[in-house]
XYZ file of C-alpha atoms in Angstrom:
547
model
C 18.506 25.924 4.071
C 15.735 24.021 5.137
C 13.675 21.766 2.574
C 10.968 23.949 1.600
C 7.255 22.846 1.741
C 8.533 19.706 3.970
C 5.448 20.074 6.387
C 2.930 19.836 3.627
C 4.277 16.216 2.903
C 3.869 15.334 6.402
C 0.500 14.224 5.402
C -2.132 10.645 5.763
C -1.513 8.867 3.071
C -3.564 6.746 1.527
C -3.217 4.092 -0.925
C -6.337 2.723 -2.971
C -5.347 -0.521 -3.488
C -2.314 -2.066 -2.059
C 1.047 -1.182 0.073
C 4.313 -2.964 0.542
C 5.622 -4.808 3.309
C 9.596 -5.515 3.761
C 11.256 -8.805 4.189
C 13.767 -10.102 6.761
C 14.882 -13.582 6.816
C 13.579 -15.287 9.995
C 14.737 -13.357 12.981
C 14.967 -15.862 16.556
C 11.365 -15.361 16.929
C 10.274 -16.604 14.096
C 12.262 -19.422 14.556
C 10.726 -19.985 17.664
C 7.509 -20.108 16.200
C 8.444 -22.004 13.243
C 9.972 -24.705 16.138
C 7.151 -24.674 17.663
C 4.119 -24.732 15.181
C 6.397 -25.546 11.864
C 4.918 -28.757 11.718
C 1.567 -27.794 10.884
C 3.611 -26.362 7.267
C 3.446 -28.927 4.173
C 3.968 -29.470 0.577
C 1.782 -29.798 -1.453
C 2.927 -32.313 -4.889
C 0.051 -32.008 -7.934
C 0.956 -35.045 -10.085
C -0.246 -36.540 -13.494
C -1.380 -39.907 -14.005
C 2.030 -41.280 -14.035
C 2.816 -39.863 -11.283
C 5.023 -36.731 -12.773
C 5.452 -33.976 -11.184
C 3.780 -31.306 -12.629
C 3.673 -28.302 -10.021
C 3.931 -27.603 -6.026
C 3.125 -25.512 -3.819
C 2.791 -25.145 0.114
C 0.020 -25.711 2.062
C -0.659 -26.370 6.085
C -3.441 -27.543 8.430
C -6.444 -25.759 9.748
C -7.863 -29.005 11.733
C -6.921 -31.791 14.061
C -8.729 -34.383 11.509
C -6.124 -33.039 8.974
C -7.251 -30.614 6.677
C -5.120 -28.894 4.449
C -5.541 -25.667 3.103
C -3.438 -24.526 -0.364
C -3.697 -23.165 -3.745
C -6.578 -24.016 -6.450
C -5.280 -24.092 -9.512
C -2.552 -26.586 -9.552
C -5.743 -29.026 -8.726
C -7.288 -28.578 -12.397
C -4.727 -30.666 -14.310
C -3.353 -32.803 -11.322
C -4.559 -36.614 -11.448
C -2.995 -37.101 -8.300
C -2.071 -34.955 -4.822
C 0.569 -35.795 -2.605
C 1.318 -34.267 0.718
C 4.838 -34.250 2.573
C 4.750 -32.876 6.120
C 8.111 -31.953 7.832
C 8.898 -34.988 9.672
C 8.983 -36.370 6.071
C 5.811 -38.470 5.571
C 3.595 -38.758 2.722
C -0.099 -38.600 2.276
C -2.343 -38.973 -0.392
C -4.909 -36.085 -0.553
C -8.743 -38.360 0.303
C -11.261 -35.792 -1.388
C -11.730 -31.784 -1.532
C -13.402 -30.437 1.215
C -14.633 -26.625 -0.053
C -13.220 -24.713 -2.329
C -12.752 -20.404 -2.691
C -12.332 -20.567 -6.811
C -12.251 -16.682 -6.793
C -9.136 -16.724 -4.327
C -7.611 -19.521 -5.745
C -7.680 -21.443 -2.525
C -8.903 -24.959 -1.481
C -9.336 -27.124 1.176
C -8.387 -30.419 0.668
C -8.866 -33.564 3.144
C -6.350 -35.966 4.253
C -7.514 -38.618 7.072
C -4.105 -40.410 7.465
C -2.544 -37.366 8.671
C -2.630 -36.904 12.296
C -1.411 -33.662 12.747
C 0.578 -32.267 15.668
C -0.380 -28.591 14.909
C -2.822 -27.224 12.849
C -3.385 -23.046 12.640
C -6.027 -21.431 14.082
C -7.523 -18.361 12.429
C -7.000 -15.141 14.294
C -9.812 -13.333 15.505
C -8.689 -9.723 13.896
C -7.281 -8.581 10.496
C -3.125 -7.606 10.464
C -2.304 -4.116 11.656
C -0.687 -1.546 9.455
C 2.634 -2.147 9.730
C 2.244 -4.858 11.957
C 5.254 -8.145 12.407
C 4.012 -10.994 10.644
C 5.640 -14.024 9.647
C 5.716 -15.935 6.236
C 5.994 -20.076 7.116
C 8.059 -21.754 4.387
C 9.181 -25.484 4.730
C 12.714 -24.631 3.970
C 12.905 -21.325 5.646
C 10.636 -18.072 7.439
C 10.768 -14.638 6.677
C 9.597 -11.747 8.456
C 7.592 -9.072 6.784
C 5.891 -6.135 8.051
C 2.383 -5.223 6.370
C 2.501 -1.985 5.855
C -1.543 -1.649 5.285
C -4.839 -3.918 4.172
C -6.912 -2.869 1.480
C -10.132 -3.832 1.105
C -11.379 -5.450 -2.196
C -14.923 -4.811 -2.521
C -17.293 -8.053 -2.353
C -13.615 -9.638 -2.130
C -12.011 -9.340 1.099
C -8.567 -8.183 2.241
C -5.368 -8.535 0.556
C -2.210 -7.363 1.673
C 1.370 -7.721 -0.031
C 4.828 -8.448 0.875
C 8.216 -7.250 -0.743
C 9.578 -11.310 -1.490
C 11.698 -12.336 -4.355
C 9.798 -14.936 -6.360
C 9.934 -18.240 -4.838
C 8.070 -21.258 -5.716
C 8.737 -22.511 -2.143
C 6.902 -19.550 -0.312
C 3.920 -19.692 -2.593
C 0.674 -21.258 -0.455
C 2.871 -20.559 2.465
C 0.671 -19.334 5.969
C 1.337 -16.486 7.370
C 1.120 -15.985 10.983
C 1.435 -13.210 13.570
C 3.877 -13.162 16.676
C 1.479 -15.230 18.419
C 1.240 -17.801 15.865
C -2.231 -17.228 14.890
C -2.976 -17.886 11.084
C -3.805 -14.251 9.392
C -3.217 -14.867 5.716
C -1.575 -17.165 2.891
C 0.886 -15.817 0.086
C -0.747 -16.677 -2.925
C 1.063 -14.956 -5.771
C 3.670 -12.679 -7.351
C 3.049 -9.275 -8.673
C 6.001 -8.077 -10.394
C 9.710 -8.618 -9.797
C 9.577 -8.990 -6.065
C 6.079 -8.208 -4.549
C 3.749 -11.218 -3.592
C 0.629 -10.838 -2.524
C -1.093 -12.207 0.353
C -4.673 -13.045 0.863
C -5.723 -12.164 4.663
C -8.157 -14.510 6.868
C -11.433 -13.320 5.827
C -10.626 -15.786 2.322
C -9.681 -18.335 4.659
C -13.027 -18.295 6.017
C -15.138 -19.182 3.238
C -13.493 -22.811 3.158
C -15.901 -24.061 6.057
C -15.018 -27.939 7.362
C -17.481 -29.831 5.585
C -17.556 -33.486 3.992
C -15.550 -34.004 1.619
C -15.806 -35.275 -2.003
C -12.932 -38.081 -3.099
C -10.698 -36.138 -5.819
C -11.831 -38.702 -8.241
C -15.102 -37.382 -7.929
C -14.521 -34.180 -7.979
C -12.289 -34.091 -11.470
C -15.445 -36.144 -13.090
C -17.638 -33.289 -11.870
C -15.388 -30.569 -12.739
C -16.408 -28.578 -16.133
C -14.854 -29.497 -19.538
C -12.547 -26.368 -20.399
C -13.025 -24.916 -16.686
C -11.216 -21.974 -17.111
C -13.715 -21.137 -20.700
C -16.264 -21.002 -18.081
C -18.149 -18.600 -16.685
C -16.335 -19.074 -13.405
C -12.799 -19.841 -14.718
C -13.017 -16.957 -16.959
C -13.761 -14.975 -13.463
C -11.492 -16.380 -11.359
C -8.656 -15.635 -13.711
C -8.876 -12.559 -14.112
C -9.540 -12.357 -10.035
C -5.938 -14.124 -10.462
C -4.272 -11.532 -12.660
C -5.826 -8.503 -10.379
C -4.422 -9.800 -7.486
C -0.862 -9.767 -9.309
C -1.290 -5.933 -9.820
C -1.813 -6.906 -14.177
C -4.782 -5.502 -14.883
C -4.089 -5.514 -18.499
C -4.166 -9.217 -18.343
C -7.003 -9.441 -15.825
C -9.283 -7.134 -18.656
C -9.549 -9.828 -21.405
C -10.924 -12.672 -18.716
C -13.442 -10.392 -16.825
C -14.586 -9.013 -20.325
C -15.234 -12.507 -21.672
C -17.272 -13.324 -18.019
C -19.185 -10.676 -18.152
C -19.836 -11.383 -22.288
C -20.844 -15.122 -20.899
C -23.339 -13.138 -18.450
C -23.979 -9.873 -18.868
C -26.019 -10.032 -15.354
C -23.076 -11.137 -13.590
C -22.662 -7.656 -12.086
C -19.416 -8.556 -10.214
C -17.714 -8.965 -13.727
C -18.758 -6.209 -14.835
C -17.048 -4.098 -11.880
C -14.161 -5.872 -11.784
C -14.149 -5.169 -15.277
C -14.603 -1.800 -14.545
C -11.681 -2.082 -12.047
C -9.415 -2.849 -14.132
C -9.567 -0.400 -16.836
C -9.529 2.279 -14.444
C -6.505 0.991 -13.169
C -5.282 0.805 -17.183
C -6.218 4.927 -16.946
C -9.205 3.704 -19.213
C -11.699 6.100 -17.019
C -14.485 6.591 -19.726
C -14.991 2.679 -20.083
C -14.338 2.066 -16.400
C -17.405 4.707 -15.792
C -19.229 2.356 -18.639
C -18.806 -0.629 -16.741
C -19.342 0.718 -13.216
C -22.971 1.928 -14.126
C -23.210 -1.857 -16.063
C -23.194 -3.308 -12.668
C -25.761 -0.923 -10.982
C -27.998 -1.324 -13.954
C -28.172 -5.046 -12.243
C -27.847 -3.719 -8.896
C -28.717 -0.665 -8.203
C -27.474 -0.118 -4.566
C -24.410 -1.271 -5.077
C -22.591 1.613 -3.230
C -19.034 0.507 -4.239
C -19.547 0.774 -8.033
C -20.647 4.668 -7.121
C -17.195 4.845 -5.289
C -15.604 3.252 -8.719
C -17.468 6.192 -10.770
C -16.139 8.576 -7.934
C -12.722 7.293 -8.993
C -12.693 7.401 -12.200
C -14.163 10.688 -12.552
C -10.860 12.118 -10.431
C -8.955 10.031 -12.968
C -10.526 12.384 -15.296
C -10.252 15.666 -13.418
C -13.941 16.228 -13.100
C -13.736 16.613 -9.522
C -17.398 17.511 -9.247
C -19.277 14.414 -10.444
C -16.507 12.632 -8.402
C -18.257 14.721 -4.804
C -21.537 13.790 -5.879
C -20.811 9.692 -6.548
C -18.812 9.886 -3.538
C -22.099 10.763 -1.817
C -24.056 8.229 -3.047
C -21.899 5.691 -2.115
C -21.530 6.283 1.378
C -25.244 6.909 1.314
C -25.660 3.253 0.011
C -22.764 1.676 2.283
C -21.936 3.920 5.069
C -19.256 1.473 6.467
C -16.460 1.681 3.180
C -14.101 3.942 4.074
C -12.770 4.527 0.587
C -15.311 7.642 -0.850
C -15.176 9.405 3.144
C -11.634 9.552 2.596
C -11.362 10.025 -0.999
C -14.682 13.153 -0.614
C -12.558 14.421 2.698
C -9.509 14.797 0.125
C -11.563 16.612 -2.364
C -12.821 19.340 0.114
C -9.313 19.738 1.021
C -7.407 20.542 -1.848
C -10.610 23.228 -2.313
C -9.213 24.835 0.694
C -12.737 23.300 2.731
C -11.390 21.796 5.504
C -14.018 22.059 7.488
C -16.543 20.036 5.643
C -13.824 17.329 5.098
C -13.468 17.478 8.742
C -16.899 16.752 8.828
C -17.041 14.243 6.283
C -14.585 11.941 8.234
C -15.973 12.616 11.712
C -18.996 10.918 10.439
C -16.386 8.332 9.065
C -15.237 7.574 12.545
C -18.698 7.963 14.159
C -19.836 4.917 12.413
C -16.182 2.862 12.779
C -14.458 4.226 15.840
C -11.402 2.329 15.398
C -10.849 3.478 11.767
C -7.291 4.050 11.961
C -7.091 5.958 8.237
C -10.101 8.108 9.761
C -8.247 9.297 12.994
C -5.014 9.946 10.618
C -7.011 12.114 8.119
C -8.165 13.795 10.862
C -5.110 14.549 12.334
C -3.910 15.845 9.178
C -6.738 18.066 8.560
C -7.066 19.483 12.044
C -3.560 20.697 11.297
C -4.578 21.796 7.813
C -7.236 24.183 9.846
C -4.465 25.447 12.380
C -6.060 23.189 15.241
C -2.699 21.703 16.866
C -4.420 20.380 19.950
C -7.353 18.351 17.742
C -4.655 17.395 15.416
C -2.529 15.728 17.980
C -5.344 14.220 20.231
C -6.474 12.511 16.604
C -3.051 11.532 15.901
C -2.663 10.138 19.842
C -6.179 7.889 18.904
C -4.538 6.428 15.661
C -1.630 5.447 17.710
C -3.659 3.782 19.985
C -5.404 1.803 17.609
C -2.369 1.040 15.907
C 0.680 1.445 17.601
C 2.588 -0.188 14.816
C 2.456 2.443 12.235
C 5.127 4.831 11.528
C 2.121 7.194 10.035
C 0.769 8.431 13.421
C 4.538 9.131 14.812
C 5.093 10.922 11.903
C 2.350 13.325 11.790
C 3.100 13.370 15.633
C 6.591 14.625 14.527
C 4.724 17.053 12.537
C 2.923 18.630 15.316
C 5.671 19.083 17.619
C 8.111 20.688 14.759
C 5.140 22.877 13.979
C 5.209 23.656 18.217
C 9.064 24.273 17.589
C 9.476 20.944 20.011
C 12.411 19.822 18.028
C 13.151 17.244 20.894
C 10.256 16.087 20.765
C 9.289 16.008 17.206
C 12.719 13.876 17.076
C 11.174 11.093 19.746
C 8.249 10.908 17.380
C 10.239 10.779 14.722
C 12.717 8.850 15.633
C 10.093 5.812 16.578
C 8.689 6.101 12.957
C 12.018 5.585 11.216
C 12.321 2.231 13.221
C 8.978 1.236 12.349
C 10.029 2.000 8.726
C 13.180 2.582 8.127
C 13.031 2.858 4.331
C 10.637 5.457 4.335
C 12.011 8.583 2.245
C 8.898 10.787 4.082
C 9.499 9.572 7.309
C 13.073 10.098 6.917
C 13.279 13.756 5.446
C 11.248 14.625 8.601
C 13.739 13.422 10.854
C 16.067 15.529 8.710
C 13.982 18.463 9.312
C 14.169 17.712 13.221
C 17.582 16.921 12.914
C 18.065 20.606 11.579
C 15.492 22.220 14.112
C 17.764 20.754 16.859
C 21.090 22.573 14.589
C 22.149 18.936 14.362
C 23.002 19.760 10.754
C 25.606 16.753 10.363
C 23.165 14.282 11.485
C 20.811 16.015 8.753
C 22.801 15.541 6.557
C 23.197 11.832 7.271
C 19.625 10.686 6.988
C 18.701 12.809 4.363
C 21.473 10.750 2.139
C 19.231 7.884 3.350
C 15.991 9.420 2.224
C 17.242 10.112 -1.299
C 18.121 6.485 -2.020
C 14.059 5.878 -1.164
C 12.612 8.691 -2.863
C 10.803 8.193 -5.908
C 9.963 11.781 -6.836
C 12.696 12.826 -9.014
C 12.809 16.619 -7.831
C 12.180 15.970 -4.314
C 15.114 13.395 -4.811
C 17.294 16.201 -5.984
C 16.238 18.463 -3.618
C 18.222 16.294 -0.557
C 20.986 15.773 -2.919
C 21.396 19.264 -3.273
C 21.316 20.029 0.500
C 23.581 17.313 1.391
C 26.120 18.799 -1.134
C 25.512 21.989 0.158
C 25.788 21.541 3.487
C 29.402 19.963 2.620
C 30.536 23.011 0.816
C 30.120 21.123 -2.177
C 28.468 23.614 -4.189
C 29.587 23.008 -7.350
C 27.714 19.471 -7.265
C 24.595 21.300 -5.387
C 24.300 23.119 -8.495
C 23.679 20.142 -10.860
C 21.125 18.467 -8.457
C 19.510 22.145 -8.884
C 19.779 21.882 -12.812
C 18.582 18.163 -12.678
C 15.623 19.054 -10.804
C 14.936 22.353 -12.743
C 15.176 19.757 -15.954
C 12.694 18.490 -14.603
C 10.093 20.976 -13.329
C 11.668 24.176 -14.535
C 8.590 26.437 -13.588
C 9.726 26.480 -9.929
C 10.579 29.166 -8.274
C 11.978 27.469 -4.964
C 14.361 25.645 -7.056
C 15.457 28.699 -8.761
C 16.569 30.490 -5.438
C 18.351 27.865 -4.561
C 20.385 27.332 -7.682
C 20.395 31.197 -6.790
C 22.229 30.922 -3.588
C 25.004 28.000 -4.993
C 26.362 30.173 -7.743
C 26.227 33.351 -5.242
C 28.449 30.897 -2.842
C 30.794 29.846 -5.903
C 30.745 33.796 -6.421
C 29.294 33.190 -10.088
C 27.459 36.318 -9.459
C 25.845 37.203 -12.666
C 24.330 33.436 -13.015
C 23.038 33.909 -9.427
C 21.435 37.114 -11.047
C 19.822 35.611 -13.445
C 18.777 32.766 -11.576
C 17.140 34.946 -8.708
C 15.204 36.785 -11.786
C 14.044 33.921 -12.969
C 12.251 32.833 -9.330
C 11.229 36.686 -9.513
C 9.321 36.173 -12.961
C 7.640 33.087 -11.597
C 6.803 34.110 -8.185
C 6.559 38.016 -7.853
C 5.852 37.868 -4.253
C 9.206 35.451 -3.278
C 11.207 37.800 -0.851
C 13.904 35.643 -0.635
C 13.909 35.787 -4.284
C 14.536 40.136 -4.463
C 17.361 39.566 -1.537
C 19.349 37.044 -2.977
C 19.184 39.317 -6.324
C 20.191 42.353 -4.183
C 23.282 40.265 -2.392
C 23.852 39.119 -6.317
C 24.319 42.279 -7.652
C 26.319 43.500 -4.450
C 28.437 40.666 -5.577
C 28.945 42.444 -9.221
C 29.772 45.700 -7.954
């Protein structure tokens, strides 16, 4: 039996807002890096008058004068900053340099330090998927970025799947060649931490600085009751994925001023992401009221109004925002999507050729094209698209899978499996990637080894009938019928208007010769699907069975 419908989920996905990346503790490379720019790694002590400790947090150098670079907050209530580098020396922190207060970064000066490495921005933004490396002073870990998002009029953010750790927060992250792309700057949930990429990094320029002493006079009674500090906490909850928390603070922000047009789409942000998609659409035309080409609060409205299943007003913001800022990717894809699902491929075709027109080396463009080029039976455009986004990214499983797509659709099994099989190492605990290598598995009438990784893709799937659906094969393909028929039943439990799943549940009772349930199972797939085939055979072999 194969799993039904599998090709359709070979699709580009895309994710609004963030994706995952998954730890390894530092492999030999890392510690080779870690040898050999480690040093340039610090913490970072934030002490009251007394000298107690009251927080910490890693930080590392971005200049030979010794300039540090680590995390805002802790700064508000400290009276005094100490610095330990690896070799075990201390430093007291001489002034603050520049600070980001909306990413909760700072740059902080320290003259007696004479650095033997300091990190060096890279010149380019992580790739999807791509190796990166999290610095710690007491240990590395390797994570793989699975995507960036863009926050508009924010920057880049990408995450990491890390258990909480207060010795990995403020930590640099670096690529393979040991050029600085990010900084993990806090925790969303159980055991995802989010990471703020370069473009943050830049906006804390070398500059003079101003002694900390100063700096605390000048520094706002009640900070965080400030315009500002009521921002750039909420900023602070958004980035942990708690919008719920991040409401309240942009809400009060934008009550504090109600021209502030930034508040007032982050505010907007955040309900949306709280389902709130009437207020969000509130909120959203709030900011263009203050500015009115502000193309990403039309792409917010476009959002929303999908939230609300009003498809239509989502096209036409769509429109307008690429019309206003023809170089965010989010309303192409998002309008391409729309036209799809209305059986239009051809204008969402269109829609993201003018995507990649404008960005060549939009890697999410060349996918969705790909995908819709197969949509519109055009194998040869789908796999030269697909070919394009692995050459822009040859780090992402996404291409190689919808390269694995193509080929199964060719019948290339052997193929499709080379494809495939590079995908799975890229990302190995991908459920989609991994019921496709099933499927190839299958195509190839390797049926044990389909068997084998399609037990691996139900322990990743997250769609509880999918989920079922691999159980059920797996039992069935080990004779195990009895148990196929409760993954059936537990799928059926819950989405019991499916004819595919009735069929099935069909064939396992016609195998365990429990003809007359097999009957009635195959009617029921009848009643909801009139035109299933398979559905009026499997009755006929059921009431053979009966006779």
């Amino acid at each position: 039996m194969r799993l039904r419908n599998l090709q359709q989920r070979l699709f580009w996905f895309f994710s609004w807002f963030l994706l995952v990346a998954f730890p390894l503790e530092g492999s030999s490379q890392s510690e080779a890096i870690k040898k050999k720019i480690g040093e340039a790694v610090v913490r970072v002590k934030f002490l009251d008058a007394k000298g107690n400790l009251l927080s910490s947090a890693n930080g590392f150098f971005v200049s030979p004068n010794g300039d540090i670079v680590t995390l805002h907050r802790p700064l508000l209530s400290a009276d005094r900053i100490e610095i330990k580098t690896l070799n075990g020396k201390t430093h007291s922190v001489n002034g603050v340099v520049n600070e980001n207060t909306e990413a909760d970064i700072v740059r902080l000066s320290l003259p007696t330090a004479k650095p033997a490495h300091f990190l060096e921005l890279s010149k380019s933004l992580p790739r999807d998927n791509e190796k990166l490396i999290v610095l710690g002073i007491k240990k590395t870990v390797d994570i793989r970025a699975l995507d960036i998002a863009e926050m508009p009029l924010f920057g880049n953010v990408f995450t990491a799947r890390l258990s909480p750790s207060a010795d990995l927060l403020g930590s640099p992250i670096v690529n393979v060649n040991g050029e600085l792309v990010g900084l993990l700057t806090s925790v969303r949930r159980k055991s995802l931490a989010v990471a703020l990429s370069n473009d943050s990094l830049q906006k804390l320029p070398p500059g003079s600085p101003e002694s900390f002493a100063q700096w605390k006079t000048n520094l706002k009674p009640n900070w965080e009751q400030t315009e500002e500090g009521l921002y750039a906490t909420g900023i602070r909850h958004a980035l942990a994925g708690d919008h719920e928390k991040a409401l309240p603070w942009f809400k009060k922000s934008l009550e504090a001023n109600p021209s502030n047009y930034v508040a007032a789409f982050r505010l907007a942000r955040s309900e949306r992401g709280m389902k709130r998609y009437d207020d969000a659409i509130k909120h959203y035309q709030h900011a263009l009221k203050v500015k009115a080409d502000f193309g990403e609060a039309h792409g917010g409205i476009g959002l929303s109004h999908e939230g609300l299943g009003q498809n239509d007003k989502a096209v036409d913001a769509f429109k307008k925002a690429i019309e206003l800022n023809p170089r965010y990717e989010t309303p192409y894809l998002r309008l391409a999507n729309l036209y799809a699902d209305k059986g239009q491929e051809k204008e969402a075709i269109a829609i993201i050729l003018s995507l990649t027109k404008i960005k060549p080396d939009s890697f999410d463009g060349h996918g969705w094209l790909g995908w819709l080029y197969a949509k519109s039976n055009e194998p040869e455009l789908s796999k030269k698209s697909y070919l394009k986004a692995v050459e822009i990214n040859p780090d992402s499983e996404k291409a190689y899978l919808g390269l694995g797509g193509y080929y199964l659709g060719r019948k290339d099994s052997k193929t499709a499996l080379e494809h495939l099989k590079k995908a799975s190492e890229l990302s190995p605990d991908s459920g989609e990637v991994l019921q496709a290598l099933g499927w190839a598995y299958q195509d190839s009438g390797r049926d044990d080894e389909a068997a084998k990784v399609y037990k691996q893709a139900a322990q990743f799937e997250t769609d509880g009938v999918k989920k079922q659906y691999l159980l059920a094969w797996v039992s069935s393909h080990e004779r195990d019928h009895k148990r196929a028929v409760d993954a059936y039943k537990r799928a059926l439990a819950l989405k019991p208007a499916e004819a595919f799943t009735h069929v099935r549940l069909g064939w396992e009772y016609y195998y365990l010769r429990r003809y007359q349930d097999a009957v009635a199972s195959f009617k029921e797939a009848i009643r909801l699907d009139p035109k299933d085939h398979e559905a009026y055979f499997g009755l006929g072999c059921a009431l053979k069975g009966l006779d």
